[in-house]
Coordinates of C-alpha atoms in Angstrom, one line a residue:
M1 CA 20.2 -32.6 -22.8
P2 CA 16.8 -30.7 -23.9
W3 CA 13.8 -33.3 -24.2
R4 CA 12.3 -34.2 -27.3
R5 CA 9.1 -32.8 -28.9
R6 CA 6.9 -35.6 -29.2
R7 CA 4.9 -34.9 -32.6
N8 CA 1.6 -35.7 -32.1
R9 CA -1.3 -33.6 -33.4
V10 CA -2.5 -32.6 -30.1
S11 CA -3.8 -29.7 -27.7
A12 CA -3.5 -28.9 -24.1
L13 CA -7.5 -29.4 -22.3
E14 CA -8.9 -28.7 -19.4
G15 CA -12.4 -30.8 -19.1
G16 CA -13.3 -29.6 -22.4
R17 CA -11.7 -28.0 -25.7
E18 CA -9.8 -25.2 -25.0
E19 CA -6.7 -23.2 -26.9
E20 CA -3.7 -24.5 -27.8
A21 CA -0.3 -23.3 -26.2
P22 CA 1.1 -20.5 -27.6
P23 CA 3.3 -21.1 -31.0
E24 CA 6.3 -19.8 -29.6
A25 CA 6.2 -21.9 -26.6
A26 CA 9.1 -24.4 -26.6
P27 CA 9.9 -27.7 -24.5
V28 CA 12.0 -26.7 -21.3
P29 CA 15.5 -27.5 -21.5
S30 CA 17.4 -29.2 -18.3
A31 CA 16.9 -27.2 -15.1
L32 CA 19.3 -28.7 -12.7
L33 CA 19.4 -27.5 -9.0
T34 CA 22.9 -26.9 -7.1
S35 CA 23.9 -29.4 -4.8
S36 CA 22.5 -27.3 -1.9
Q37 CA 19.2 -27.3 -3.7
Q38 CA 19.1 -30.8 -4.0
T39 CA 19.2 -31.4 -0.3
E40 CA 17.0 -28.8 0.8
A41 CA 14.6 -30.8 -2.0
A42 CA 14.9 -34.2 -0.6
A43 CA 13.7 -32.9 2.6
E44 CA 10.7 -31.5 1.4
R45 CA 7.5 -33.8 2.5
I46 CA 6.9 -35.4 -1.0
L47 CA 2.8 -34.5 -2.3
L48 CA 2.7 -37.6 -5.1
R49 CA 4.9 -40.0 -7.0
G50 CA 4.4 -41.8 -10.0
I51 CA 5.6 -42.6 -13.5
F52 CA 5.4 -40.4 -16.7
E53 CA 6.9 -40.6 -20.1
I54 CA 8.8 -37.2 -20.5
G55 CA 10.6 -37.0 -24.0
R56 CA 10.8 -40.7 -24.9
D57 CA 12.1 -41.8 -21.4
S58 CA 10.1 -43.6 -18.8
C59 CA 10.4 -41.4 -15.5
D60 CA 10.0 -42.1 -12.2
V61 CA 8.2 -38.5 -11.2
V62 CA 8.4 -37.0 -7.7
L63 CA 6.1 -33.7 -6.9
S64 CA 7.3 -32.4 -3.2
E65 CA 6.4 -29.1 -1.5
R66 CA 8.6 -26.8 -3.9
A67 CA 9.7 -28.7 -6.7
L68 CA 9.0 -31.2 -9.5
R69 CA 11.7 -33.5 -10.2
W70 CA 12.5 -36.7 -12.1
R71 CA 14.7 -39.7 -13.0
P72 CA 14.5 -41.7 -16.1
I73 CA 14.2 -45.6 -15.3
Q74 CA 17.0 -47.7 -16.1
P75 CA 17.6 -51.2 -16.3
E76 CA 20.2 -52.3 -13.7
R77 CA 23.9 -51.7 -14.3
P78 CA 27.2 -52.3 -12.3
A79 CA 28.4 -49.6 -9.8
G80 CA 30.4 -46.5 -11.2
D81 CA 29.5 -46.9 -14.0
S82 CA 29.7 -43.0 -15.7
Q83 CA 27.6 -42.9 -18.3
Y84 CA 24.6 -44.9 -16.4
D85 CA 24.9 -42.0 -13.9
L86 CA 24.6 -39.4 -16.5
L87 CA 21.5 -40.9 -18.3
C88 CA 19.9 -41.5 -14.8
K89 CA 21.0 -38.0 -13.4
E90 CA 17.7 -36.0 -11.5
E91 CA 16.4 -33.2 -12.8
F92 CA 14.3 -30.5 -11.4
I93 CA 11.4 -27.5 -12.0
E94 CA 11.0 -25.3 -9.0
L95 CA 7.0 -25.0 -8.7
K96 CA 7.6 -21.1 -8.5
D97 CA 8.2 -21.4 -12.3
I98 CA 5.2 -22.9 -13.8
F99 CA 1.9 -20.6 -14.2
S100 CA -0.5 -23.1 -16.0
V101 CA -1.3 -26.8 -15.9
K102 CA -4.0 -28.3 -18.4
L103 CA -4.8 -31.8 -19.7
K104 CA -3.1 -32.8 -22.6
R105 CA -5.4 -34.7 -25.3
R106 CA -5.5 -35.5 -28.9
W107 CA -8.6 -35.0 -31.1
S108 CA -10.4 -36.6 -33.9
V109 CA -12.9 -35.8 -36.2
K110 CA -15.1 -38.7 -34.8
Q111 CA -14.7 -37.7 -31.1
Q112 CA -17.2 -35.5 -29.9
R113 CA -16.8 -34.5 -26.8
S114 CA -13.6 -35.3 -25.4
G115 CA -10.4 -36.3 -27.4
T116 CA -8.2 -39.3 -26.2
L117 CA -6.2 -38.4 -22.9
L118 CA -2.3 -38.1 -23.5
G119 CA -1.3 -37.0 -20.2
I120 CA -0.8 -33.3 -18.7
T121 CA 1.1 -30.3 -19.8
L122 CA 2.7 -27.7 -17.5
F123 CA 3.6 -24.2 -18.7
I124 CA 6.6 -23.2 -17.3
C125 CA 8.2 -19.0 -17.0
L126 CA 11.7 -19.6 -17.9
K127 CA 14.8 -17.4 -18.0
K128 CA 16.4 -16.7 -21.2
E129 CA 19.7 -14.4 -22.1
Q130 CA 19.5 -10.2 -21.4
N131 CA 16.8 -10.4 -18.9
K132 CA 14.2 -12.1 -21.3
L133 CA 11.7 -14.3 -20.1
K134 CA 9.8 -17.0 -22.1
N135 CA 7.4 -19.7 -22.1
S136 CA 8.0 -23.4 -22.3
T137 CA 6.2 -26.5 -21.7
L138 CA 6.7 -29.8 -20.0
D139 CA 4.6 -33.2 -21.3
L140 CA 4.3 -35.3 -18.4
I141 CA 2.5 -38.6 -20.9
N142 CA 0.5 -41.6 -18.8
L143 CA -2.9 -42.6 -20.1
S144 CA -4.6 -42.9 -16.8
E145 CA -7.5 -41.1 -16.6
D146 CA -7.5 -41.5 -12.5
H147 CA -3.9 -41.4 -12.3
C148 CA -3.8 -37.4 -14.0
D149 CA -6.8 -36.3 -12.5
I150 CA -5.0 -36.8 -9.3
W151 CA -1.6 -34.7 -10.5
F152 CA -4.0 -32.5 -12.2
R153 CA -5.5 -31.3 -9.1
Q154 CA -2.8 -31.4 -7.0
F155 CA -1.2 -28.9 -9.5
K156 CA -4.4 -26.8 -9.8
K157 CA -4.1 -26.4 -5.8
I158 CA -0.7 -25.4 -5.9
L159 CA -1.4 -23.0 -8.4
A160 CA -4.0 -21.2 -6.1
G161 CA -1.6 -21.0 -3.6
F162 CA 0.7 -18.3 -4.9
P163 CA -0.8 -14.9 -3.4
N164 CA 0.8 -12.0 -5.7
R165 CA -0.6 -13.5 -9.0
P166 CA -3.4 -11.5 -10.3
K167 CA -6.8 -13.8 -11.2
S168 CA -8.6 -10.6 -12.3
L169 CA -6.9 -7.7 -15.0
K170 CA -8.1 -4.2 -15.9
I171 CA -6.1 -3.9 -19.0
L172 CA -5.9 0.1 -21.0
L173 CA -5.1 -0.1 -24.5
N174 CA -3.8 2.9 -26.8
P175 CA -4.3 1.7 -30.3
E176 CA -2.5 5.1 -31.2
S177 CA 0.8 4.2 -29.5
H178 CA 3.8 4.0 -32.0
K179 CA 2.8 2.7 -35.3
K180 CA -0.4 1.7 -34.1
E181 CA 0.5 -1.5 -33.1
A182 CA -0.6 -1.8 -29.6
T183 CA -3.7 -3.7 -30.5
Q184 CA -2.1 -6.2 -32.8
V185 CA 0.5 -7.0 -29.7
Y186 CA -2.1 -7.2 -27.0
Y187 CA -4.2 -9.7 -28.9
E188 CA -1.7 -11.5 -30.6
K189 CA 0.5 -11.4 -27.9
V190 CA -0.5 -10.5 -24.5
E191 CA -3.9 -11.9 -24.7
P192 CA -3.4 -15.6 -25.2
L193 CA -1.0 -15.7 -22.6
L194 CA -3.5 -14.0 -19.9
K195 CA -5.7 -16.3 -20.8
L196 CA -4.0 -19.8 -21.2
A197 CA -3.0 -18.9 -17.1
G198 CA -6.7 -18.3 -16.2
I199 CA -6.6 -14.6 -15.8
K200 CA -10.0 -12.8 -16.6
T201 CA -9.7 -9.2 -18.2
D202 CA -11.5 -6.2 -19.2
V203 CA -10.0 -4.2 -21.7
T204 CA -10.5 -0.5 -22.5
V205 CA -9.4 1.2 -25.3
M206 CA -8.5 4.4 -24.9
E207 CA -9.9 7.1 -27.0
Y208 CA -8.2 10.0 -26.4
E209 CA -5.5 12.1 -24.5
G210 CA -6.6 12.1 -20.5
H211 CA -9.2 9.3 -21.3
A212 CA -7.6 7.1 -18.5
L213 CA -7.5 9.8 -16.1
S214 CA -11.1 10.7 -16.4
L215 CA -11.9 6.6 -16.5
L216 CA -10.1 5.2 -13.3
K217 CA -11.1 8.6 -11.5
E218 CA -14.5 6.6 -11.3
C219 CA -14.2 3.3 -12.6
E220 CA -14.9 0.8 -10.1
L221 CA -11.6 -1.5 -9.3
Q222 CA -12.8 -3.3 -6.3
G223 CA -12.7 -6.4 -8.8
F224 CA -9.5 -6.5 -10.6
D225 CA -6.2 -7.4 -8.9
G226 CA -3.9 -5.0 -10.9
V227 CA -4.1 -2.6 -14.1
V228 CA -2.5 -3.3 -17.3
C229 CA -1.5 -0.3 -19.6
V230 CA -0.6 -1.6 -23.4
G231 CA 1.4 1.7 -24.9
G232 CA 3.8 4.1 -24.4
D233 CA 5.7 5.9 -22.1
G234 CA 3.4 8.6 -22.1
S235 CA 0.1 6.0 -21.9
A236 CA 1.9 4.3 -19.4
S237 CA 2.6 7.6 -17.1
E238 CA -1.1 8.7 -17.5
V239 CA -1.9 5.3 -15.9
A240 CA 0.2 5.6 -13.3
H241 CA -0.9 9.4 -12.4
A242 CA -4.4 8.4 -12.1
L243 CA -4.0 5.4 -9.6
L244 CA -2.0 7.7 -7.4
L245 CA -4.5 10.2 -7.3
R246 CA -7.0 7.8 -7.4
A247 CA -5.6 6.6 -4.2
Q248 CA -5.4 10.1 -2.9
K249 CA -8.7 10.6 -3.1
N250 CA -9.9 7.2 -1.7
A251 CA -7.6 8.6 1.2
G252 CA -9.7 11.6 2.1
M253 CA -6.5 13.8 0.6
E254 CA -6.6 17.1 -1.1
T255 CA -5.3 16.5 -4.7
D256 CA -3.9 19.5 -5.2
R257 CA -1.6 19.6 -2.9
I258 CA -0.2 16.5 -1.8
L259 CA 2.7 17.1 0.9
I260 CA 2.8 13.2 1.8
P261 CA 0.8 11.2 -0.9
V262 CA -0.4 7.6 -0.5
R263 CA 0.7 4.6 -2.1
A264 CA -1.2 3.6 -5.2
Q265 CA -3.6 0.5 -3.9
L266 CA -3.4 -1.6 -7.4
P267 CA -0.2 -2.8 -8.8
L268 CA 0.3 -1.7 -12.3
G269 CA 2.0 -3.9 -15.4
L270 CA 3.5 -2.1 -18.4
I271 CA 3.1 -3.4 -21.7
P272 CA 5.6 -2.0 -24.0
A273 CA 3.8 -0.9 -27.5
G274 CA 5.3 3.0 -27.8
S275 CA 8.4 4.3 -29.9
T276 CA 10.9 4.3 -26.9
N277 CA 9.4 2.6 -24.2
V278 CA 12.0 4.0 -21.2
L279 CA 9.5 2.7 -18.1
A280 CA 9.1 -1.0 -19.6
H281 CA 12.7 -1.1 -20.5
S282 CA 14.0 0.8 -16.7
L283 CA 11.7 -1.7 -15.0
H284 CA 11.8 -5.3 -17.0
G285 CA 15.6 -4.6 -17.9
V286 CA 14.4 -4.9 -21.8
P287 CA 11.5 -3.7 -23.9
H288 CA 10.3 -7.3 -24.7
V289 CA 6.6 -8.0 -24.7
I290 CA 6.5 -11.9 -23.5
T291 CA 9.1 -10.9 -20.6
A292 CA 6.8 -7.8 -19.2
T293 CA 3.2 -10.2 -20.4
L294 CA 5.3 -13.0 -17.9
H295 CA 6.1 -10.7 -15.2
I296 CA 2.7 -10.1 -14.5
I297 CA 0.9 -13.5 -14.7
M298 CA 4.1 -14.4 -12.5
G299 CA 3.3 -11.8 -9.4
H300 CA 6.7 -10.4 -10.0
V301 CA 5.6 -7.2 -8.5
Q302 CA 8.0 -4.3 -6.7
L303 CA 7.8 -1.0 -5.1
V304 CA 9.0 1.9 -7.7
D305 CA 9.7 5.7 -6.1
V306 CA 7.6 7.9 -7.9
C307 CA 7.9 12.1 -8.1
T308 CA 5.6 15.0 -7.7
F309 CA 5.7 17.5 -9.9
S310 CA 4.4 20.8 -8.4
T311 CA 4.3 24.8 -8.9
A312 CA 3.1 27.4 -6.3
G313 CA 2.1 24.7 -4.2
K314 CA -0.4 23.0 -6.6
L315 CA 0.7 19.6 -7.9
L316 CA 0.7 19.1 -11.4
R317 CA 1.1 15.7 -11.5
F318 CA 3.4 12.2 -10.6
G319 CA 5.8 11.3 -12.7
F320 CA 9.3 9.2 -12.5
S321 CA 11.4 11.8 -14.8
A322 CA 11.8 14.6 -16.4
M323 CA 13.8 17.1 -18.8
F324 CA 14.0 20.9 -19.2
G325 CA 15.9 22.8 -21.6
F326 CA 16.8 21.3 -24.7
G327 CA 15.1 17.2 -23.6
G328 CA 11.6 19.8 -23.2
R329 CA 12.5 22.3 -26.7
T330 CA 13.0 18.8 -28.2
L331 CA 9.5 16.9 -27.1
A332 CA 7.6 20.3 -27.8
L333 CA 9.0 20.4 -31.3
A334 CA 7.9 16.5 -32.0
E335 CA 4.4 17.1 -30.8
K336 CA 4.0 20.2 -33.3
H337 CA 4.7 17.2 -36.0
R338 CA 2.7 14.0 -34.8
W339 CA 1.7 13.8 -38.4
M340 CA 5.4 12.6 -39.1
S341 CA 6.4 8.7 -38.0
P342 CA 7.5 7.9 -34.3
N343 CA 11.3 7.9 -35.9
Q344 CA 11.2 10.7 -38.2
R345 CA 9.3 12.8 -35.7
R346 CA 12.3 12.3 -33.1
D347 CA 15.3 12.4 -35.7
F348 CA 13.6 16.3 -37.1
A349 CA 12.9 17.7 -33.5
V350 CA 16.8 16.5 -32.5
V351 CA 18.6 17.9 -35.4
K352 CA 16.2 21.4 -35.0
A353 CA 16.8 21.8 -31.5
L354 CA 20.3 21.2 -32.1
A355 CA 20.2 23.7 -34.9
K356 CA 18.7 27.0 -32.6
L357 CA 20.2 25.2 -29.1
K358 CA 20.2 28.0 -26.5
A359 CA 20.8 27.7 -22.9
E360 CA 18.0 28.9 -19.9
D361 CA 18.7 31.0 -17.5
C362 CA 18.1 29.3 -14.2
V363 CA 18.4 29.3 -10.7
I364 CA 18.6 25.4 -9.5
S365 CA 18.0 24.8 -5.7
F366 CA 18.3 21.0 -4.5
L367 CA 17.9 18.7 -1.3
P368 CA 21.1 16.2 -1.6
F369 CA 20.3 12.8 -0.6
N370 CA 20.9 12.1 2.7
S371 CA 21.2 8.2 3.3
S372 CA 21.8 8.1 7.1
D373 CA 19.1 5.5 9.1
D374 CA 17.7 8.4 11.1
V375 CA 16.6 10.3 8.7
Q376 CA 15.5 7.6 6.4
E377 CA 13.5 6.6 9.2
R378 CA 11.5 10.2 9.8
R379 CA 11.2 10.3 6.1
A380 CA 9.3 6.6 6.4
Q381 CA 7.2 7.5 9.4
G382 CA 6.0 10.3 6.9
S383 CA 8.3 13.2 8.2
P384 CA 8.6 15.5 4.9
K385 CA 11.7 16.0 3.5
S386 CA 11.6 19.8 3.6
D387 CA 11.1 19.8 7.2
C388 CA 14.2 17.4 8.0
N389 CA 16.7 20.5 8.5
D390 CA 18.5 19.3 5.9
Q391 CA 20.5 21.6 4.1
W392 CA 19.3 23.1 0.6
Q393 CA 22.2 23.7 -2.1
M394 CA 22.1 26.2 -4.8
I395 CA 23.2 26.7 -8.7
Q396 CA 22.7 29.2 -11.0
G397 CA 23.6 29.8 -14.6
Q398 CA 23.1 29.2 -18.4
F399 CA 21.9 25.4 -18.5
L400 CA 21.3 23.6 -21.7
N401 CA 19.4 20.8 -20.3
I402 CA 18.8 19.7 -16.4
S403 CA 17.4 16.4 -16.1
I404 CA 15.9 15.0 -13.1
M405 CA 15.1 11.2 -13.1
A406 CA 14.2 8.4 -10.3
I407 CA 14.4 5.8 -12.6
P408 CA 17.3 4.7 -15.0
C409 CA 15.4 5.9 -17.7
L410 CA 16.8 3.0 -20.5
C411 CA 15.8 2.9 -23.7
S412 CA 17.9 1.8 -27.2
V413 CA 19.2 5.5 -27.4
A414 CA 20.8 4.3 -24.4
P415 CA 21.1 0.9 -23.4
R416 CA 22.6 2.1 -19.8
G417 CA 20.2 4.1 -19.2
L418 CA 19.7 8.3 -19.1
A419 CA 20.5 7.9 -15.5
P420 CA 22.2 4.5 -15.2
N421 CA 23.4 5.1 -11.3
T422 CA 20.1 5.5 -10.4
R423 CA 17.8 2.4 -9.2
L424 CA 14.1 2.1 -9.3
N425 CA 13.5 2.2 -5.6
N426 CA 16.9 3.4 -3.3
G427 CA 15.1 6.9 -2.1
S428 CA 17.1 9.3 -4.4
M429 CA 17.2 11.2 -7.9
A430 CA 19.4 11.9 -10.2
L431 CA 20.0 15.6 -11.0
I432 CA 22.0 16.1 -14.3
I433 CA 23.2 19.3 -15.3
A434 CA 24.6 20.5 -19.0
R435 CA 25.7 23.6 -18.7
N436 CA 26.3 26.2 -21.8
T437 CA 28.9 25.1 -23.7
S438 CA 29.4 24.7 -27.6
R439 CA 27.0 23.1 -29.9
P440 CA 29.9 20.0 -31.3
E441 CA 30.7 19.8 -27.4
F442 CA 26.9 18.8 -26.6
I443 CA 26.7 16.8 -29.1
K444 CA 29.5 14.6 -28.1
H445 CA 27.9 14.6 -24.7
L446 CA 24.5 13.5 -26.2
K447 CA 26.2 10.7 -28.7
R448 CA 28.2 8.9 -25.2
Y449 CA 24.8 7.7 -24.0
A450 CA 24.9 5.2 -26.8
S451 CA 28.1 4.1 -26.1
V452 CA 30.0 2.4 -23.6
K453 CA 32.0 5.9 -22.5
N454 CA 30.9 7.6 -19.5
Q455 CA 28.4 10.5 -20.6
F456 CA 29.1 12.6 -17.7
N457 CA 32.9 12.9 -18.3
F458 CA 32.9 16.4 -19.9
P459 CA 33.6 19.7 -18.1
F460 CA 30.2 21.1 -18.6
V461 CA 27.9 18.2 -16.6
E462 CA 27.4 18.0 -13.4
T463 CA 25.6 15.5 -11.3
Y464 CA 24.2 15.0 -8.2
T465 CA 22.2 12.4 -5.8
V466 CA 19.2 14.2 -4.5
E467 CA 15.6 14.1 -3.1
E468 CA 14.1 17.0 -4.1
V469 CA 14.7 20.0 -6.9
K470 CA 13.6 23.3 -7.5
V471 CA 14.0 24.4 -11.4
H472 CA 13.3 28.6 -11.7
P473 CA 13.5 30.2 -14.9
R474 CA 14.9 33.9 -14.4
N475 CA 13.1 36.9 -16.2
N476 CA 12.0 35.9 -19.6
T477 CA 15.3 34.6 -21.2
G478 CA 14.3 31.5 -21.8
V479 CA 10.5 32.0 -22.5
Y480 CA 9.6 31.4 -26.6
N481 CA 8.2 34.1 -28.3
P482 CA 5.4 33.1 -30.6
E483 CA 6.0 36.3 -32.7
E484 CA 8.7 34.4 -34.1
E485 CA 8.4 32.6 -37.4
E486 CA 10.4 30.0 -36.6
D487 CA 9.8 29.4 -32.7
E488 CA 7.8 26.4 -32.8
T489 CA 8.2 24.9 -29.0
A490 CA 6.1 26.6 -26.9
S491 CA 2.5 28.9 -25.9
E492 CA 3.0 32.2 -24.5
S493 CA 5.0 32.3 -21.5
C494 CA 5.4 28.8 -20.9
F495 CA 8.6 26.8 -20.8
P496 CA 8.3 22.8 -22.1
W497 CA 9.4 19.9 -19.8
N498 CA 9.0 16.5 -20.9
V499 CA 7.8 14.5 -18.3
D500 CA 7.7 10.8 -19.0
G501 CA 7.5 11.5 -22.5
D502 CA 4.4 13.7 -21.9
L503 CA 4.8 17.6 -22.7
M504 CA 4.3 19.5 -19.7
E505 CA 4.1 23.1 -20.1
V506 CA 4.7 25.6 -16.9
A507 CA 5.3 29.3 -16.1
S508 CA 7.0 29.3 -13.0
E509 CA 8.9 27.9 -10.5
V510 CA 8.5 23.8 -10.4
H511 CA 9.5 21.8 -7.5
I512 CA 10.5 18.3 -7.9
R513 CA 9.7 16.0 -4.3
L514 CA 10.7 12.3 -4.3
H515 CA 8.3 9.6 -2.5
P516 CA 10.0 6.5 -2.0
R517 CA 8.0 2.9 -3.4
L518 CA 5.0 5.2 -3.9
I519 CA 3.5 2.9 -6.6
S520 CA 3.8 -1.1 -7.2
L521 CA 4.9 -2.2 -10.8
Y522 CA 4.8 -5.8 -12.0
G523 CA 8.3 -6.6 -12.7
G524 CA 11.7 -8.5 -12.0
S525 CA 14.3 -7.1 -9.7
M526 CA 16.3 -4.6 -11.1
E527 CA 19.7 -5.7 -9.5
E528 CA 19.5 -8.5 -11.4
M529 CA 18.8 -6.8 -14.8
I530 CA 20.4 -3.3 -14.7
P531 CA 23.6 -4.0 -17.6
K532 CA 26.5 -3.6 -16.5

């Protein structure tokens, strides 16, 4: 049974007047552990024990090394009373789910310095349905200053013992993302939670394309525990690229030609504030601002695979996914019409690209994924993939679209993901090829992404699990002619690529190479979050 909330006019304070808890925080529901967890909890060392009012019940509260548990104090009743046993059932909260603690006080106009102490408020991160997280509260009511001070100090000591939780963050905010909502999203939803958790922040507003790249190239990051990007896929990809470039520079590596890159030194947090939010959606399982913020606060970090995109041996950029052909043309068209709203621009570009649908004449070379232990061990030790004597394969012909994806690429139009069989860190990429076919058949293929049906179950669609890919456009059959009035998609002699929602124009072959677990991102476990 959920605890009832006392309707006193109170705020949670620590050593003076502070902000109230965010309005969306709700009382935490009952959280019962399994029998095995109960046995484990009973064996833990007890840190504190006392009496607090929780809801409207006086409870015997025990704080152990891993959990806070409590049981309502009831008058003695005959043994075997089932109603009594139900009322006195022990309830638990694991300490790892607590992210802040405040002293709870009631204030009045006459009180100048400190209000009347009511007890302690715990702020808790709870899992909801569909991969969402929410912040909730639990009030421990006790009017004794000394009693509450002892418990408060013990909770603070416990919270300070979680090593992965950030204490200081560099925030990069793109105010132009989506409908220019990123600023409002950050200051109304994200910042209050970060402040509640006691995390210091330094905010920089990105003023132009490439601002994050130039900033992180020289910015002093020694005092920060992580970097957070508030924006869409383009902004997030740019920040990830900048962090990885900086890591190569700090390691003394030549950034133009990177064969075996070193890992980024700081974790990256992604707050979804764009139009599609593919990166954040794939990372968290849902494009939800509060969920993303709580993952950052709780220090949930996982390593993610990253690709390098290069041409003629020169690094173009780091990224997570790319599309060539229809996907590249659609983005190029959308970029020409940025005066439209994001949804209008996307729909217009898709319709126009379909109206002028044409195939690219390409040679595709790829290195199939080899999961054998000895090969993976050599690569983990720094042996380049191309030098592992693996067998390259080659296909050629007319292709409508080529997708190379190291992440599932979940989004609203593809809830199962553009590459549903890919994970964030399984050491492989999905190569998805749509050969030349009729326009109606290609449209059927695109529509399948929004349904539960298999979008790859077409004779013209081929899928491969790979580690490296080379895409080489042949002749000039796919190069856009700027003299054609209707063709608006690319500059002369360049082919448009869609890399994480950013337009990349390249005139020759592009080499995509996967690098396992190259960057740390704040997020939950994808094994739990990927929709079935």
